Amino acid sequence: MDRLNSVLDDVLSKVRGVLVKDPAVIAAYEADQVAGQAAYDRALRKGRVMRLRKAGVPLMDSAFKVLEDRGVGGFADWEITSVARRFGLGPRRILVLTGDLGRGKTTAAACVAFPRMERGRPGVVYVRERVLAKWLGSYRHDREWDAAIRCATLIVDELGTAVSPQDQERARMALLEIVDDRMNNDRKTVLIGNLARADFDARFDRRMIDRLRDIGVFHEDLGASRRRDGGDE
Ligand SMILES: Nc1ncnc2c1ncn2[C@@H]1O[C@H](COP(=O)(O)OP(=O)(O)O)[C@@H](O)[C@H]1O
Ligand SMILES: [Mg+2]
């Protein structure tokens, strides 16, 4: 296919050379192509931002603007952001992001979802863990649960905030079940919490920990590596 394309390119450029000799005309044509592509890319990003907003991903307006203007590359290269960008392109399926408030966890999750919006319908589902737990096994929430299974990127935020032991147990079950249900196809899940690796391991099922080891990435933001003085801020 590549070879065919290069042969076609060759022929086309020869034909163009015969038909249009004026370099200014050729330059104008090419500039048009570039501008057209830029407009197309921007419209695509705008559509994705709309869908992120509709899904309720809680970013600030300024962050949505970054995505619309420049995509995920528009954010500064914080470690957590870079981890998320790489994860979005790679083969692993579960990303766990932990760290304090304001560390860029939710933004990083949005960076995973953003380039993947057209791969599932819906492209992204954002849900807090304690809400996901309520959806589990409740026919009233069949549609939400179904969307959470089918979407290209599922973001489960505020891991570990369920308080009562029953709620914690439900949250644990919901998480395990949803991760299992999402095993096939090109689906990625981002789990976000403010808990250390040891707490995570204590809280979750052995099977979940195994899954994570096999197909996951665990990123714990301990704060030392992230600089607030650099980049685009
Ligand atoms: N890579 C980045 N570059 C610049 N600003 C960022 C980046 N990641 C996050 N931010 C900003 O930092 C703030 C906190 O980000 P957020 O994702 O909400 O953190 P968390 O979910 O960990 O509380 C927000 O204002 C967000 O826009
Ligand atoms: Mg957050």
Short mmCIF file of C-alpha atoms and ligand atoms in Angstrom, two decimals:
data_model
loop_
_atom_site.label_atom_id
_atom_site.label_comp_id
_atom_site.label_asym_id
_atom_site.label_seq_id
_atom_site.Cartn_x
_atom_site.Cartn_y
_atom_site.Cartn_z
CA MET A 1 0.00 0.00 0.00
CA ASP A 2 2.81 2.39 0.92
CA ARG A 3 4.54 1.56 -2.32
CA LEU A 4 1.40 2.16 -4.30
CA ASN A 5 0.95 5.48 -2.55
CA SER A 6 4.46 6.56 -3.30
CA VAL A 7 4.06 5.62 -6.96
CA LEU A 8 0.79 7.56 -7.08
CA ASP A 9 2.44 10.54 -5.40
CA ASP A 10 5.14 10.43 -7.98
CA VAL A 11 2.71 10.34 -10.87
CA LEU A 12 0.62 13.10 -9.34
CA SER A 13 3.58 15.36 -8.82
CA LYS A 14 4.64 14.82 -12.43
CA VAL A 15 1.15 15.57 -13.70
CA ARG A 16 1.00 18.63 -11.48
CA GLY A 17 4.35 19.70 -12.84
CA VAL A 18 2.98 19.51 -16.38
CA LEU A 19 -0.36 21.16 -15.61
CA VAL A 20 0.84 23.84 -13.23
CA LYS A 21 4.27 25.24 -13.64
CA ASP A 22 3.82 28.37 -11.57
CA PRO A 23 5.44 27.75 -8.15
CA ALA A 24 3.22 30.42 -6.58
CA VAL A 25 0.11 28.52 -7.64
CA ILE A 26 1.53 25.30 -6.26
CA ALA A 27 2.49 27.00 -2.98
CA ALA A 28 -1.01 28.48 -2.63
CA TYR A 29 -2.54 25.07 -3.27
CA GLU A 30 -0.34 23.47 -0.65
CA ALA A 31 -1.02 26.22 1.90
CA ASP A 32 -4.73 25.56 1.35
CA GLN A 33 -4.22 21.90 2.11
CA VAL A 34 -2.36 22.70 5.32
CA ALA A 35 -4.99 25.21 6.44
CA GLY A 36 -7.74 22.73 5.61
CA GLN A 37 -6.06 20.05 7.69
CA ALA A 38 -5.58 22.44 10.62
CA ALA A 39 -9.26 23.42 10.52
CA TYR A 40 -10.24 19.77 10.40
CA ASP A 41 -8.02 18.90 13.39
CA ARG A 42 -9.43 21.78 15.40
CA ALA A 43 -13.02 20.72 14.68
CA LEU A 44 -12.13 17.20 15.78
CA ARG A 45 -10.64 18.48 19.05
CA LYS A 46 -13.64 20.70 19.62
CA GLY A 47 -15.98 17.74 19.24
CA ARG A 48 -13.93 15.72 21.69
CA VAL A 49 -13.95 18.54 24.25
CA MET A 50 -17.73 18.71 23.94
CA ARG A 51 -18.00 15.01 24.66
CA LEU A 52 -15.63 15.24 27.63
CA ARG A 53 -17.78 18.04 29.06
CA LYS A 54 -20.96 16.09 28.43
CA ALA A 55 -19.51 13.08 30.21
CA GLY A 56 -18.96 15.32 33.24
CA VAL A 57 -15.16 15.12 33.36
CA PRO A 58 -14.44 17.87 35.91
CA LEU A 59 -11.74 19.98 34.29
CA MET A 60 -11.45 23.74 34.52
CA ASP A 61 -12.50 25.78 31.49
CA SER A 62 -8.86 26.70 30.96
CA ALA A 63 -7.94 23.02 30.65
CA PHE A 64 -10.73 22.39 28.14
CA LYS A 65 -9.38 25.33 26.20
CA VAL A 66 -5.89 23.81 26.15
CA LEU A 67 -7.36 20.58 24.76
CA GLU A 68 -9.36 22.42 22.13
CA ASP A 69 -6.43 24.57 21.03
CA ARG A 70 -3.57 22.09 21.21
CA GLY A 71 -4.74 18.68 22.35
CA VAL A 72 -3.04 16.67 25.10
CA GLY A 73 0.34 18.03 24.02
CA GLY A 74 -0.79 21.46 25.20
CA PHE A 75 -0.28 20.59 28.88
CA ALA A 76 3.08 20.95 30.55
CA ASP A 77 5.14 17.77 30.78
CA TRP A 78 4.37 16.88 34.36
CA GLU A 79 5.40 13.31 35.03
CA ILE A 80 1.82 12.18 35.67
CA THR A 81 0.70 13.79 32.41
CA SER A 82 3.45 12.10 30.44
CA VAL A 83 2.66 8.73 32.02
CA ALA A 84 -0.97 9.16 30.96
CA ARG A 85 -0.12 10.20 27.40
CA ARG A 86 2.14 7.17 27.00
CA PHE A 87 -0.43 4.84 28.55
CA GLY A 88 -3.06 6.19 26.13
CA LEU A 89 -0.97 5.05 23.18
CA GLY A 90 0.36 1.81 24.65
CA PRO A 91 -1.06 -1.71 25.05
CA ARG A 92 -1.74 -1.66 28.81
CA ARG A 93 -5.33 -1.45 29.91
CA ILE A 94 -5.56 -0.20 33.46
CA LEU A 95 -3.92 2.93 34.80
CA VAL A 96 -4.02 3.73 38.51
CA LEU A 97 -3.20 7.31 39.46
CA THR A 98 -2.79 8.15 43.10
CA GLY A 99 -1.69 11.31 44.83
CA ASP A 100 -2.95 14.37 46.68
CA LEU A 101 -5.45 16.90 45.43
CA GLY A 102 -4.18 19.14 42.66
CA ARG A 103 -1.56 16.74 41.36
CA GLY A 104 -3.02 16.58 37.88
CA LYS A 105 -4.73 13.19 38.19
CA THR A 106 -8.05 14.09 36.58
CA THR A 107 -6.32 16.04 33.84
CA ALA A 108 -4.07 13.06 33.17
CA ALA A 109 -7.12 10.78 32.90
CA ALA A 110 -8.64 13.20 30.41
CA CYS A 111 -5.40 12.96 28.42
CA VAL A 112 -5.92 9.19 28.17
CA ALA A 113 -9.51 9.56 27.00
CA PHE A 114 -9.05 12.48 24.64
CA PRO A 115 -7.36 10.80 21.66
CA ARG A 116 -9.63 7.74 22.04
CA MET A 117 -13.01 9.40 21.84
CA GLU A 118 -14.10 7.92 18.53
CA ARG A 119 -13.34 4.34 19.46
CA GLY A 120 -16.44 3.54 21.41
CA ARG A 121 -19.89 4.82 21.91
CA PRO A 122 -19.78 6.55 24.30
CA GLY A 123 -16.11 7.37 24.02
CA VAL A 124 -15.67 8.20 27.68
CA VAL A 125 -17.53 7.61 30.94
CA TYR A 126 -16.54 9.48 34.09
CA VAL A 127 -17.88 8.17 37.40
CA ARG A 128 -16.97 8.38 41.06
CA GLU A 129 -16.31 5.02 42.67
CA ARG A 130 -19.14 5.25 45.20
CA VAL A 131 -21.59 6.02 42.36
CA LEU A 132 -20.31 3.12 40.27
CA ALA A 133 -20.98 0.91 43.29
CA LYS A 134 -24.63 2.04 43.24
CA TRP A 135 -24.94 1.10 39.57
CA LEU A 136 -23.78 -2.46 40.20
CA GLY A 137 -26.61 -4.96 40.03
CA SER A 138 -29.34 -2.32 39.93
CA TYR A 139 -31.66 -2.56 36.93
CA ARG A 140 -32.42 1.14 37.30
CA HIS A 141 -28.84 1.82 36.30
CA ASP A 142 -28.51 -0.75 33.52
CA ARG A 143 -27.85 1.90 30.91
CA GLU A 144 -25.14 3.63 32.91
CA TRP A 145 -23.47 0.33 33.71
CA ASP A 146 -23.68 -0.71 30.08
CA ALA A 147 -22.10 2.55 28.94
CA ALA A 148 -19.36 2.13 31.53
CA ILE A 149 -18.58 -1.31 30.11
CA ARG A 150 -18.64 -0.34 26.44
CA CYS A 151 -16.88 3.02 26.44
CA ALA A 152 -13.38 3.36 25.03
CA THR A 153 -12.09 4.96 28.24
CA LEU A 154 -13.63 4.59 31.68
CA ILE A 155 -12.48 6.97 34.38
CA VAL A 156 -13.30 5.97 37.97
CA ASP A 157 -12.45 8.85 40.28
CA GLU A 158 -12.31 9.22 44.06
CA LEU A 159 -11.34 5.66 44.77
CA GLY A 160 -11.56 4.75 48.40
CA THR A 161 -14.02 7.44 49.50
CA ALA A 162 -16.87 5.07 50.32
CA VAL A 163 -17.27 5.27 54.10
CA SER A 164 -19.45 2.50 55.49
CA PRO A 165 -18.05 -1.05 55.36
CA GLN A 166 -21.01 -2.15 53.19
CA ASP A 167 -20.33 0.65 50.71
CA GLN A 168 -16.66 -0.24 50.66
CA GLU A 169 -17.51 -3.84 49.90
CA ARG A 170 -19.87 -2.83 47.11
CA ALA A 171 -17.26 -0.50 45.66
CA ARG A 172 -14.70 -3.29 45.73
CA MET A 173 -17.09 -5.66 43.95
CA ALA A 174 -18.15 -3.06 41.41
CA LEU A 175 -14.58 -2.27 40.50
CA LEU A 176 -13.60 -5.89 40.08
CA GLU A 177 -16.65 -6.65 37.99
CA ILE A 178 -16.30 -3.65 35.74
CA VAL A 179 -12.63 -4.32 35.09
CA ASP A 180 -13.51 -7.92 34.18
CA ASP A 181 -16.39 -6.83 31.95
CA ARG A 182 -14.10 -4.46 30.11
CA MET A 183 -11.44 -7.00 29.34
CA ASN A 184 -12.12 -7.41 25.63
CA ASN A 185 -11.56 -4.99 22.77
CA ASP A 186 -9.60 -1.80 22.89
CA ARG A 187 -10.81 -0.50 26.23
CA LYS A 188 -8.85 1.36 28.84
CA THR A 189 -9.72 2.08 32.45
CA VAL A 190 -8.22 4.82 34.60
CA LEU A 191 -8.64 4.51 38.37
CA ILE A 192 -7.96 7.62 40.42
CA GLY A 193 -7.55 7.82 44.15
CA ASN A 194 -5.89 9.55 47.00
CA LEU A 195 -4.44 6.42 48.57
CA ALA A 196 -1.01 4.89 48.79
CA ARG A 197 -0.06 1.67 47.02
CA ALA A 198 -0.21 -0.27 50.29
CA ASP A 199 -3.76 0.99 50.97
CA PHE A 200 -4.75 0.09 47.45
CA ASP A 201 -3.43 -3.43 47.85
CA ALA A 202 -5.13 -3.81 51.22
CA ARG A 203 -8.44 -2.56 49.92
CA PHE A 204 -8.70 -4.52 46.71
CA ASP A 205 -9.17 -8.08 45.81
CA ARG A 206 -6.24 -10.34 44.97
CA ARG A 207 -7.67 -10.73 41.45
CA MET A 208 -7.62 -6.99 40.97
CA ILE A 209 -4.01 -6.77 42.05
CA ASP A 210 -3.15 -9.60 39.63
CA ARG A 211 -4.93 -7.83 36.79
CA LEU A 212 -3.04 -4.72 37.58
CA ARG A 213 0.27 -6.53 37.53
CA ASP A 214 -0.52 -8.16 34.18
CA ILE A 215 -2.14 -5.35 32.25
CA GLY A 216 -1.79 -2.28 34.39
CA VAL A 217 0.35 0.68 35.28
CA PHE A 218 0.46 2.06 38.81
CA HIS A 219 1.58 5.66 39.12
CA GLU A 220 1.92 7.13 42.57
CA ASP A 221 2.53 10.86 42.62
CA LEU A 222 4.53 11.51 45.76
CA GLY A 223 4.93 15.15 44.98
CA ALA A 224 8.68 15.43 44.76
CA SER A 225 8.96 15.03 41.03
CA ARG A 226 6.38 17.55 39.92
CA ARG A 227 7.54 21.10 39.42
CA ARG A 228 5.14 23.99 39.67
CA ASP A 229 7.65 26.51 38.40
CA GLY A 230 8.19 25.24 34.89
CA GLY A 231 6.37 24.61 31.65
CA ASP A 232 3.38 26.52 30.40
CA GLU A 233 1.94 27.63 33.69
N1 LIG B 1 0.31 18.83 32.88
C1 LIG B 1 -0.27 19.94 33.34
N2 LIG B 1 0.15 21.16 32.94
C2 LIG B 1 -0.40 22.28 33.41
N3 LIG B 1 -1.44 22.31 34.27
C3 LIG B 1 -1.92 21.14 34.72
C4 LIG B 1 -1.38 19.89 34.28
N4 LIG B 1 -2.06 18.89 34.87
C5 LIG B 1 -2.99 19.49 35.65
N5 LIG B 1 -2.92 20.83 35.58
C6 LIG B 1 -3.72 21.80 36.34
O1 LIG B 1 -3.53 21.55 37.73
C7 LIG B 1 -4.74 21.68 38.46
C8 LIG B 1 -5.07 20.37 39.18
O2 LIG B 1 -5.29 19.35 38.22
P1 LIG B 1 -6.28 18.16 38.45
O3 LIG B 1 -6.17 17.26 37.26
O4 LIG B 1 -7.65 18.64 38.78
O5 LIG B 1 -5.63 17.47 39.74
P2 LIG B 1 -6.22 16.32 40.71
O6 LIG B 1 -7.24 15.56 39.95
O7 LIG B 1 -5.02 15.51 41.07
O8 LIG B 1 -6.80 17.03 41.89
C9 LIG B 1 -5.80 22.09 37.44
O9 LIG B 1 -5.91 23.48 37.44
C10 LIG B 1 -5.22 21.61 36.12
O10 LIG B 1 -5.71 22.35 35.03
MG MG B 2 -9.28 15.23 40.49
#
